[in-house]
Each structure stands twice: as structure tokens, then as C-alpha cells.
PDB file of C-alpha atoms and ligand atoms in Angstrom:
ATOM      1  CA  MET A 349      -5.242  28.811  -7.032  1.00 51.00           C
ATOM      2  CA  GLN A 350      -6.057  28.636  -3.565  1.00 61.00           C
ATOM      3  CA  ARG A 351      -5.578  25.602  -2.529  1.00 75.00           C
ATOM      4  CA  LEU A 352      -7.313  23.847   0.411  1.00 85.00           C
ATOM      5  CA  PRO A 353      -5.431  23.507   3.800  1.00 92.00           C
ATOM      6  CA  HIS A 354      -3.288  20.834   3.664  1.00 94.00           C
ATOM      7  CA  ALA A 355      -3.082  18.104   6.634  1.00 96.00           C
ATOM      8  CA  VAL A 356      -0.295  20.048   8.281  1.00 95.00           C
ATOM      9  CA  SER A 357      -2.129  22.961   8.710  1.00 95.00           C
ATOM     10  CA  ARG A 358      -5.597  21.520   9.532  1.00 95.00           C
ATOM     11  CA  LEU A 359      -4.025  19.575  12.459  1.00 94.00           C
ATOM     12  CA  ARG A 360      -1.949  23.175  13.436  1.00 93.00           C
ATOM     13  CA  THR A 361      -6.001  25.102  13.094  1.00 92.00           C
ATOM     14  CA  ALA A 362      -7.376  21.698  15.130  1.00 92.00           C
ATOM     15  CA  ARG A 363      -4.553  22.166  18.192  1.00 90.00           C
ATOM     16  CA  LEU A 364      -5.006  25.986  18.583  1.00 89.00           C
ATOM     17  CA  ALA A 365      -8.680  25.502  19.015  1.00 89.00           C
ATOM     18  CA  ARG A 366      -8.085  23.067  22.132  1.00 85.00           C
ATOM     19  CA  ALA A 367      -5.033  25.387  23.726  1.00 78.00           C
ATOM     20  CA  SER A 368      -6.263  26.852  26.700  1.00 75.00           C
ATOM     21  CA  LYS A 369      -3.959  29.818  25.847  1.00 72.00           C
ATOM     22  CA  PRO A 370      -2.738  31.555  22.886  1.00 67.00           C
ATOM     23  CA  PHE A 371       0.335  29.939  21.799  1.00 63.00           C
ATOM     24  CA  ARG A 372       3.487  32.417  21.222  1.00 63.00           C
ATOM     25  CA  ALA A 373       6.124  31.446  19.430  1.00 58.00           C
ATOM     26  CA  ARG A 374       9.439  31.935  21.181  1.00 56.00           C
ATOM     27  CA  GLY A 375       9.989  35.364  20.422  1.00 53.00           C
ATOM     28  CA  GLY A 376       7.242  35.830  18.344  1.00 55.00           C
ATOM     29  CA  SER A 377       5.310  39.235  18.165  1.00 60.00           C
ATOM     30  CA  ASP A 378       2.170  40.285  17.323  1.00 71.00           C
ATOM     31  CA  VAL A 379       3.463  41.173  13.532  1.00 80.00           C
ATOM     32  CA  PRO A 380       0.703  39.418  11.536  1.00 88.00           C
ATOM     33  CA  ARG A 381       1.557  36.212   9.788  1.00 90.00           C
ATOM     34  CA  CYS A 382       0.375  34.551   6.695  1.00 94.00           C
ATOM     35  CA  ALA A 383      -1.806  31.597   6.607  1.00 91.00           C
ATOM     36  CA  GLY A 384      -0.414  29.722   3.687  1.00 93.00           C
ATOM     37  CA  CYS A 385       2.989  29.631   5.096  1.00 94.00           C
ATOM     38  CA  ARG A 386       3.098  30.811   8.765  1.00 93.00           C
ATOM     39  CA  LEU A 387       5.529  33.437   7.719  1.00 95.00           C
ATOM     40  CA  VAL A 388       5.054  37.265   8.406  1.00 94.00           C
ATOM     41  CA  VAL A 389       3.445  38.775   5.523  1.00 95.00           C
ATOM     42  CA  SER A 390       6.060  40.458   4.236  1.00 95.00           C
ATOM     43  CA  HIS A 391       8.451  37.560   3.517  1.00 97.00           C
ATOM     44  CA  CYS A 392       5.566  35.244   2.505  1.00 97.00           C
ATOM     45  CA  LEU A 393       6.685  32.346   0.558  1.00 95.00           C
ATOM     46  CA  CYS A 394       3.168  31.056  -0.955  1.00 95.00           C
ATOM     47  CA  ALA A 395       4.016  32.449  -4.574  1.00 95.00           C
ATOM     48  CA  VAL A 396       7.087  30.038  -5.213  1.00 95.00           C
ATOM     49  CA  ARG A 397       5.744  27.131  -3.177  1.00 95.00           C
ATOM     50  CA  PRO A 398       6.429  24.362  -5.834  1.00 94.00           C
ATOM     51  CA  VAL A 399       4.550  21.331  -7.425  1.00 87.00           C
ATOM     52  CA  VAL A 400       6.074  17.997  -8.329  1.00 92.00           C
ATOM     53  CA  ALA A 401       4.273  14.873  -8.764  1.00 92.00           C
ATOM     54  CA  THR A 402       5.099  12.457  -6.532  1.00 95.00           C
ATOM     55  CA  ARG A 403       3.968   8.281  -5.621  1.00 96.00           C
ATOM     56  CA  ALA A 404       5.016   8.141  -2.480  1.00 98.00           C
ATOM     57  CA  GLY A 405       3.316   9.060   0.385  1.00 98.00           C
ATOM     58  CA  VAL A 406       4.684  10.739   3.735  1.00 98.00           C
ATOM     59  CA  CYS A 407       2.589  10.079   6.784  1.00 98.00           C
ATOM     60  CA  LEU A 408       3.798  12.451   9.740  1.00 98.00           C
ATOM     61  CA  LEU A 409       3.227  11.618  13.591  1.00 98.00           C
ATOM     62  CA  MET A 410       3.486  14.761  15.294  1.00 97.00           C
ATOM     63  CA  ALA A 411       4.351  15.510  19.003  1.00 95.00           C
ATOM     64  CA  ASP A 412       1.797  17.796  20.864  1.00 89.00           C
ATOM     65  CA  ILE A 413       3.186  21.018  19.799  1.00 89.00           C
ATOM     66  CA  GLU A 414       5.149  20.436  16.896  1.00 91.00           C
ATOM     67  CA  ALA A 415       2.607  21.614  14.700  1.00 91.00           C
ATOM     68  CA  LEU A 416       2.529  24.949  16.008  1.00 90.00           C
ATOM     69  CA  LYS A 417       6.142  25.803  15.757  1.00 90.00           C
ATOM     70  CA  PRO A 418       6.600  28.446  12.901  1.00 88.00           C
ATOM     71  CA  SER A 419       9.548  26.554  12.480  1.00 90.00           C
ATOM     72  CA  ASN A 420       8.079  23.329  12.049  1.00 94.00           C
ATOM     73  CA  THR A 421       9.378  21.650   8.600  1.00 95.00           C
ATOM     74  CA  GLY A 422       6.526  18.784   8.011  1.00 97.00           C
ATOM     75  CA  TRP A 423       4.436  21.831   6.862  1.00 97.00           C
ATOM     76  CA  LEU A 424       6.786  21.832   4.019  1.00 97.00           C
ATOM     77  CA  ILE A 425       6.732  18.662   3.019  1.00 97.00           C
ATOM     78  CA  ALA A 426       2.800  18.821   2.955  1.00 97.00           C
ATOM     79  CA  ASP A 427       3.231  21.506   0.208  1.00 96.00           C
ATOM     80  CA  VAL A 428       5.082  19.456  -1.522  1.00 96.00           C
ATOM     81  CA  VAL A 429       4.091  15.824  -1.296  1.00 97.00           C
ATOM     82  CA  ALA A 430      -0.007  15.780  -2.180  1.00 95.00           C
ATOM     83  CA  ASP A 431      -0.568  12.454  -0.230  1.00 97.00           C
ATOM     84  CA  THR A 432       0.693  14.316   3.245  1.00 98.00           C
ATOM     85  CA  PHE A 433      -1.253  13.136   6.360  1.00 98.00           C
ATOM     86  CA  ALA A 434      -0.619  14.552   9.708  1.00 98.00           C
ATOM     87  CA  PHE A 435      -1.768  13.109  13.124  1.00 97.00           C
ATOM     88  CA  GLY A 436      -1.349  14.329  16.589  1.00 96.00           C
ATOM     89  CA  TRP A 437       0.507  11.666  18.785  1.00 96.00           C
ATOM     90  CA  ALA A 438      -0.435  11.069  22.088  1.00 94.00           C
ATOM     91  CA  ARG A 439       0.647   7.964  24.363  1.00 93.00           C
ATOM     92  CA  THR A 440      -3.085   7.153  25.609  1.00 94.00           C
ATOM     93  CA  GLU A 441      -5.231   7.631  22.205  1.00 93.00           C
ATOM     94  CA  VAL A 442      -4.265   6.717  18.309  1.00 95.00           C
ATOM     95  CA  ASP A 443      -7.119   8.498  15.781  1.00 95.00           C
ATOM     96  CA  PRO A 444      -8.975   5.773  13.959  1.00 97.00           C
ATOM     97  CA  ALA A 445      -8.133   7.800  10.927  1.00 97.00           C
ATOM     98  CA  LEU A 446      -4.363   6.554  11.482  1.00 98.00           C
ATOM     99  CA  LEU A 447      -5.222   2.813  11.588  1.00 98.00           C
ATOM    100  CA  THR A 448      -7.071   2.745   8.434  1.00 98.00           C
ATOM    101  CA  LEU A 449      -4.692   4.919   6.505  1.00 98.00           C
ATOM    102  CA  LEU A 450      -2.442   2.283   7.763  1.00 98.00           C
ATOM    103  CA  ALA A 451      -4.423  -0.756   7.086  1.00 97.00           C
ATOM    104  CA  ASP A 452      -5.068   0.894   3.267  1.00 98.00           C
ATOM    105  CA  PRO A 453      -3.756  -1.726   0.508  1.00 97.00           C
ATOM    106  CA  GLN A 454      -2.800   0.748  -1.558  1.00 97.00           C
ATOM    107  CA  TRP A 455       0.273   2.035   0.845  1.00 98.00           C
ATOM    108  CA  GLN A 456       3.314  -0.122   1.815  1.00 98.00           C
ATOM    109  CA  PRO A 457       3.935   1.687   5.296  1.00 98.00           C
ATOM    110  CA  TYR A 458       7.889   2.341   6.247  1.00 98.00           C
ATOM    111  CA  VAL A 459       8.586   3.889   9.929  1.00 98.00           C
ATOM    112  CA  VAL A 460      11.450   5.862   9.702  1.00 97.00           C
ATOM    113  CA  PHE A 461      14.000   5.465  12.651  1.00 96.00           C
ATOM    114  CA  PRO A 462      17.100   5.004  13.300  1.00 93.00           C
ATOM    115  CA  GLY A 463      18.035   0.992  13.171  1.00 93.00           C
ATOM    116  CA  GLU A 464      20.519   0.611  15.625  1.00 91.00           C
ATOM    117  CA  PHE A 465      17.578   1.288  18.239  1.00 92.00           C
ATOM    118  CA  VAL A 466      15.352  -1.836  16.604  1.00 94.00           C
ATOM    119  CA  ALA A 467      15.451  -5.291  16.512  1.00 94.00           C
ATOM    120  CA  ALA A 468      17.705  -6.262  13.569  1.00 95.00           C
ATOM    121  CA  GLU A 469      15.366  -8.348  11.872  1.00 96.00           C
ATOM    122  CA  ARG A 470      12.441  -5.153  11.660  1.00 96.00           C
ATOM    123  CA  VAL A 471      15.328  -3.065   9.477  1.00 97.00           C
ATOM    124  CA  VAL A 472      15.370  -2.501   5.832  1.00 96.00           C
ATOM    125  CA  THR A 473      17.423   0.428   3.994  1.00 95.00           C
ATOM    126  CA  GLN A 474      16.328   0.087   0.757  1.00 94.00           C
ATOM    127  CA  VAL A 475      12.614   0.866  -0.644  1.00 95.00           C
ATOM    128  CA  GLN A 476      11.642  -3.198  -2.218  1.00 91.00           C
ATOM    129  CA  PRO A 477       8.697  -1.797  -4.681  1.00 89.00           C
ATOM    130  CA  GLN A 478       5.594  -4.129  -4.121  1.00 92.00           C
ATOM    131  CA  PRO A 479       3.595  -4.249  -7.173  1.00 93.00           C
ATOM    132  CA  GLY A 480       0.291  -2.520  -6.707  1.00 94.00           C
ATOM    133  CA  LYS A 481       1.602  -0.732  -3.919  1.00 97.00           C
ATOM    134  CA  ARG A 482       2.739   3.349  -3.259  1.00 98.00           C
ATOM    135  CA  PRO A 483       5.515   3.575   0.074  1.00 98.00           C
ATOM    136  CA  LEU A 484       4.349   5.538   2.811  1.00 98.00           C
ATOM    137  CA  PHE A 485       7.460   7.217   5.241  1.00 98.00           C
ATOM    138  CA  ILE A 486       5.900   7.520   8.675  1.00 98.00           C
ATOM    139  CA  LEU A 487       7.953  10.376   9.787  1.00 98.00           C
ATOM    140  CA  LEU A 488       8.222  10.856  13.796  1.00 97.00           C
ATOM    141  CA  ASP A 489       7.971  14.659  13.971  1.00 96.00           C
ATOM    142  CA  ALA A 490       9.237  15.431  17.132  1.00 94.00           C
ATOM    143  CA  THR A 491      12.558  15.961  19.407  1.00 91.00           C
ATOM    144  CA  TRP A 492      15.008  13.313  19.316  1.00 90.00           C
ATOM    145  CA  PRO A 493      13.801  12.295  22.853  1.00 93.00           C
ATOM    146  CA  GLU A 494       9.961  12.705  21.964  1.00 95.00           C
ATOM    147  CA  ALA A 495      10.307  10.698  18.686  1.00 95.00           C
ATOM    148  CA  ARG A 496      12.222   7.867  21.162  1.00 95.00           C
ATOM    149  CA  LYS A 497       9.194   7.670  22.920  1.00 96.00           C
ATOM    150  CA  MET A 498       6.979   7.633  20.252  1.00 97.00           C
ATOM    151  CA  PHE A 499       8.356   5.227  18.853  1.00 97.00           C
ATOM    152  CA  ARG A 500       8.168   2.699  22.003  1.00 96.00           C
ATOM    153  CA  LYS A 501       5.060   3.398  22.941  1.00 97.00           C
ATOM    154  CA  SER A 502       2.890   3.388  19.463  1.00 97.00           C
ATOM    155  CA  PRO A 503       2.171  -0.118  19.073  1.00 96.00           C
ATOM    156  CA  TYR A 504      -0.018  -0.038  15.918  1.00 97.00           C
ATOM    157  CA  LEU A 505       3.524   0.587  14.571  1.00 97.00           C
ATOM    158  CA  ASP A 506       5.451  -2.580  15.833  1.00 96.00           C
ATOM    159  CA  LYS A 507       4.876  -4.840  12.978  1.00 94.00           C
ATOM    160  CA  LEU A 508       5.506  -2.538  10.012  1.00 97.00           C
ATOM    161  CA  PRO A 509       9.459  -2.453   8.728  1.00 97.00           C
ATOM    162  CA  VAL A 510      11.787  -0.077  10.054  1.00 98.00           C
ATOM    163  CA  LEU A 511      13.374   2.081   7.185  1.00 97.00           C
ATOM    164  CA  SER A 512      16.518   3.296   8.577  1.00 95.00           C
ATOM    165  CA  LEU A 513      18.541   5.412   6.385  1.00 90.00           C
ATOM    166  CA  ALA A 514      22.112   4.017   5.788  1.00 81.00           C
ATOM    167  CA  SER A 515      25.294   5.722   6.898  1.00 77.00           C
ATOM    168  CA  ASP A 516      26.429   6.237   3.771  1.00 79.00           C
ATOM    169  CA  GLN A 517      23.350   7.887   1.695  1.00 81.00           C
ATOM    170  CA  ILE A 518      23.604  10.496   5.254  1.00 80.00           C
ATOM    171  CA  SER A 519      27.359  11.026   4.532  1.00 78.00           C
ATOM    172  CA  ARG A 520      26.670  12.044   0.919  1.00 78.00           C
ATOM    173  CA  TYR A 521      23.964  14.140   1.713  1.00 77.00           C
ATOM    174  CA  LYS A 522      25.991  15.793   4.196  1.00 76.00           C
ATOM    175  CA  LEU A 523      28.905  16.519   2.263  1.00 76.00           C
ATOM    176  CA  ARG A 524      26.629  17.966  -0.598  1.00 75.00           C
ATOM    177  CA  ARG A 525      24.778  20.244   1.657  1.00 74.00           C
ATOM    178  CA  SER A 526      27.920  20.992   3.749  1.00 71.00           C
ATOM    179  CA  ARG A 527      26.001  19.357   6.813  1.00 69.00           C
ATOM    180  CA  ARG A 528      28.364  19.337   9.490  1.00 67.00           C
ATOM    181  CA  ASP A 529      25.864  17.658  12.368  1.00 69.00           C
ATOM    182  CA  ASP A 530      23.765  14.665  12.533  1.00 67.00           C
ATOM    183  CA  HIS A 531      20.651  16.167  13.296  1.00 76.00           C
ATOM    184  CA  PHE A 532      18.561  16.204  10.273  1.00 85.00           C
ATOM    185  CA  CYS A 533      15.469  18.238  10.312  1.00 91.00           C
ATOM    186  CA  THR A 534      11.594  16.464   9.197  1.00 94.00           C
ATOM    187  CA  SER A 535      11.686  17.247   5.700  1.00 95.00           C
ATOM    188  CA  GLU A 536      15.145  16.728   5.093  1.00 94.00           C
ATOM    189  CA  VAL A 537      14.643  13.349   6.335  1.00 95.00           C
ATOM    190  CA  ALA A 538      11.723  13.263   3.800  1.00 97.00           C
ATOM    191  CA  ALA A 539      13.711  14.415   1.213  1.00 95.00           C
ATOM    192  CA  LEU A 540      16.236  11.428   1.940  1.00 94.00           C
ATOM    193  CA  CYS A 541      13.418   9.006   1.664  1.00 97.00           C
ATOM    194  CA  LEU A 542      11.784   9.851  -1.632  1.00 97.00           C
ATOM    195  CA  ASP A 543      15.305   9.800  -3.030  1.00 94.00           C
ATOM    196  CA  LEU A 544      15.023   5.854  -1.998  1.00 95.00           C
ATOM    197  CA  ALA A 545      12.052   5.562  -3.348  1.00 96.00           C
ATOM    198  CA  ASP A 546      13.644   6.761  -6.563  1.00 96.00           C
ATOM    199  CA  GLU A 547      11.815  10.029  -7.077  1.00 96.00           C
ATOM    200  CA  PRO A 548      15.421  12.379  -7.116  1.00 95.00           C
ATOM    201  CA  LEU A 549      13.392  15.134  -8.759  1.00 96.00           C
ATOM    202  CA  ALA A 550      11.096  15.396  -5.499  1.00 96.00           C
ATOM    203  CA  ALA A 551      13.974  14.851  -3.148  1.00 95.00           C
ATOM    204  CA  GLN A 552      15.538  18.046  -4.721  1.00 95.00           C
ATOM    205  CA  THR A 553      12.686  19.643  -4.793  1.00 96.00           C
ATOM    206  CA  LEU A 554      11.832  19.427  -1.405  1.00 96.00           C
ATOM    207  CA  GLU A 555      15.685  20.538  -0.356  1.00 94.00           C
ATOM    208  CA  ALA A 556      15.459  23.343  -2.050  1.00 95.00           C
ATOM    209  CA  TYR A 557      12.392  24.304  -0.749  1.00 96.00           C
ATOM    210  CA  LEU A 558      13.937  23.974   3.082  1.00 95.00           C
ATOM    211  CA  ASP A 559      16.582  26.303   1.779  1.00 94.00           C
ATOM    212  CA  VAL A 560      13.943  28.858   0.544  1.00 96.00           C
ATOM    213  CA  PHE A 561      11.743  28.554   3.812  1.00 96.00           C
ATOM    214  CA  THR A 562      15.013  29.312   5.635  1.00 94.00           C
ATOM    215  CA  HIS A 563      16.349  32.328   4.187  1.00 95.00           C
ATOM    216  CA  HIS A 564      12.705  33.740   4.227  1.00 96.00           C
ATOM    217  CA  TYR A 565      12.841  32.800   7.733  1.00 95.00           C
ATOM    218  CA  LEU A 566      15.853  33.929   8.796  1.00 94.00           C
ATOM    219  CA  ARG A 567      15.347  36.934   6.883  1.00 95.00           C
ATOM    220  CA  ALA A 568      12.223  37.870   8.767  1.00 94.00           C
ATOM    221  CA  LYS A 569      13.835  37.481  12.231  1.00 92.00           C
ATOM    222  CA  SER A 570      16.769  40.030  11.628  1.00 94.00           C
ATOM    223  CA  GLN A 571      13.857  42.261   9.945  1.00 94.00           C
ATOM    224  CA  LEU A 572      16.063  42.196   6.187  1.00 96.00           C
ATOM    225  CA  PRO A 573      14.168  42.286   2.881  1.00 97.00           C
ATOM    226  CA  VAL A 574      13.773  38.133   1.144  1.00 97.00           C
ATOM    227  CA  GLN A 575      16.570  37.996  -1.610  1.00 96.00           C
ATOM    228  CA  TRP A 576      14.640  36.723  -4.086  1.00 96.00           C
ATOM    229  CA  ASP A 577      17.168  36.439  -6.917  1.00 95.00           C
ATOM    230  CA  GLY A 578      19.361  34.765  -4.681  1.00 96.00           C
ATOM    231  CA  GLU A 579      21.146  31.200  -4.169  1.00 94.00           C
ATOM    232  CA  ALA A 580      18.576  29.568  -2.542  1.00 94.00           C
ATOM    233  CA  HIS A 581      15.556  30.952  -5.142  1.00 96.00           C
ATOM    234  CA  VAL A 582      17.675  30.178  -7.917  1.00 95.00           C
ATOM    235  CA  GLN A 583      18.126  26.711  -7.201  1.00 94.00           C
ATOM    236  CA  LEU A 584      14.495  26.061  -6.256  1.00 96.00           C
ATOM    237  CA  HIS A 585      12.996  27.966  -9.644  1.00 94.00           C
ATOM    238  CA  ARG A 586      15.475  25.588 -11.760  1.00 94.00           C
ATOM    239  CA  LEU A 587      13.934  22.272 -10.144  1.00 93.00           C
ATOM    240  CA  ALA A 588      10.206  23.449  -9.937  1.00 84.00           C
ATOM    241  CA  THR A 589       7.486  25.560 -11.123  1.00 75.00           C
ATOM    242  CA  PRO A 590       5.342  27.570  -8.709  1.00 76.00           C
ATOM    243  CA  GLY A 591       1.557  26.094  -8.204  1.00 69.00           C
TER     244      GLY A 591
HETATM  245 ZN1   ZN B 616       2.698  33.254   2.864  1.00 91.30          ZN
END
């Protein structure tokens, strides 16, 4: 079944339409890419895109060219989490639809950001379920310097609680995933948030899907075929049925 383009896909299309010159991905070439997953057609991922029900939503605030990068992992979140919203960030203006979303009483918004940069009274490390509300995780999809600027210069975020991922949660994650550095990509942060929202299956599915995406992406880069029976695919298949 053909799905409608998700929020990140629509944002990418809108951003491309505004570009004065064609965007060229670093090291990019003119080989045809799949519109559903952005990968070269020979390495298309769409057949294994997982379906998993989630209560939580994700709101991506994306730095200017983030939606254009073929390696952007906000795209993967939008593939997995049905209620993913995506907005381009600009210092001087805010999309009214974003303000409407943040004011919608069905959502309980959290800005996900490291607590050490924020006044202590705003910081929470747990998702506290509130009756009749669903958690909405606001992720700043950007490089770290851009994310800091976005956080500081978005007054509409100032009154929201800041969800800071606790260091023990991060250590457990790094151990499990054999990660050494502290830099998490956006879909990894979303997975940690889903875990905090008591949605472990969605969290693990998103992690496994990132591994599959990374495999396809790297194999395409080195012009090697996809290993459909490799570890990443087996793990994803174990967790979720493709939709
Ligand atoms: Zn595809």
C-alpha cells in the first residue's frame, strides 16, 4: 500500500521548492533515488519500513537544510511514529501550525534538551503520564551549535518542561549498542524518549530500523549489495512487520 508522504518528506519537498539552486548531497551523484526513503533505488528500504502503534508523538524542529540531507534520521522517526510533525526552524518567524500543535490539549509537550544548559526548575528526567494527554517530544533536529541557538531563540518553547535524558539511561543505551561517543543522532534520541514513555517496542523498532537504514546507506555508498539476511534485517524483522 502506498503511504502518503510524511511530515519530513513534505518539509523536504517544500524546502527543495524554495532552493535557488539544486541541492547536491555531499559526494552525491545523479543516480536515481527513491522518493520513499531517499536511498538509491537499488538500495531502497521501503519494503521493510516497520509499522508499530505509538501513543507518543514527535515534533521535529529542523534546522534549515536538515530535511535535505539524505542521512537525516528525523525521516526514520516519521516513518515509524505515525504522529510525527516537522517544522523548519527560523529565528525570525514561527509557523502558526506549530503554535497550534503546542496548544492542543491532547498533547503533553516536552522539549528534549540536555538539562545542564537549562534552569533547574524546568528540567524533568521522567515522563509523567497525565490523564487524557499523550506525550509529545519536541526534538531539535540540527547540529549541536544550531540546536543551542534554536533552544535559546524560540520563546514559544520557554514555558515548556525540558526533558533531559538521564546519564544512567544514556550509559545503559551506549553499553547495549556498543556506542562510545556521546553524540546521538535524532532517531536515537527519539528511541530513548519512547522508552521513557513506556513504549519499549516502538523504541526498539526505531533503533533496529536505524541499523537497517545505516546498513543500506553505507552499502550504497560503497556500491555493495544489501545483505537482506544480515543481522540488522533479522533484528528488525523479529520486532515488527513491514507495513
Ligand atoms: Zn525506498
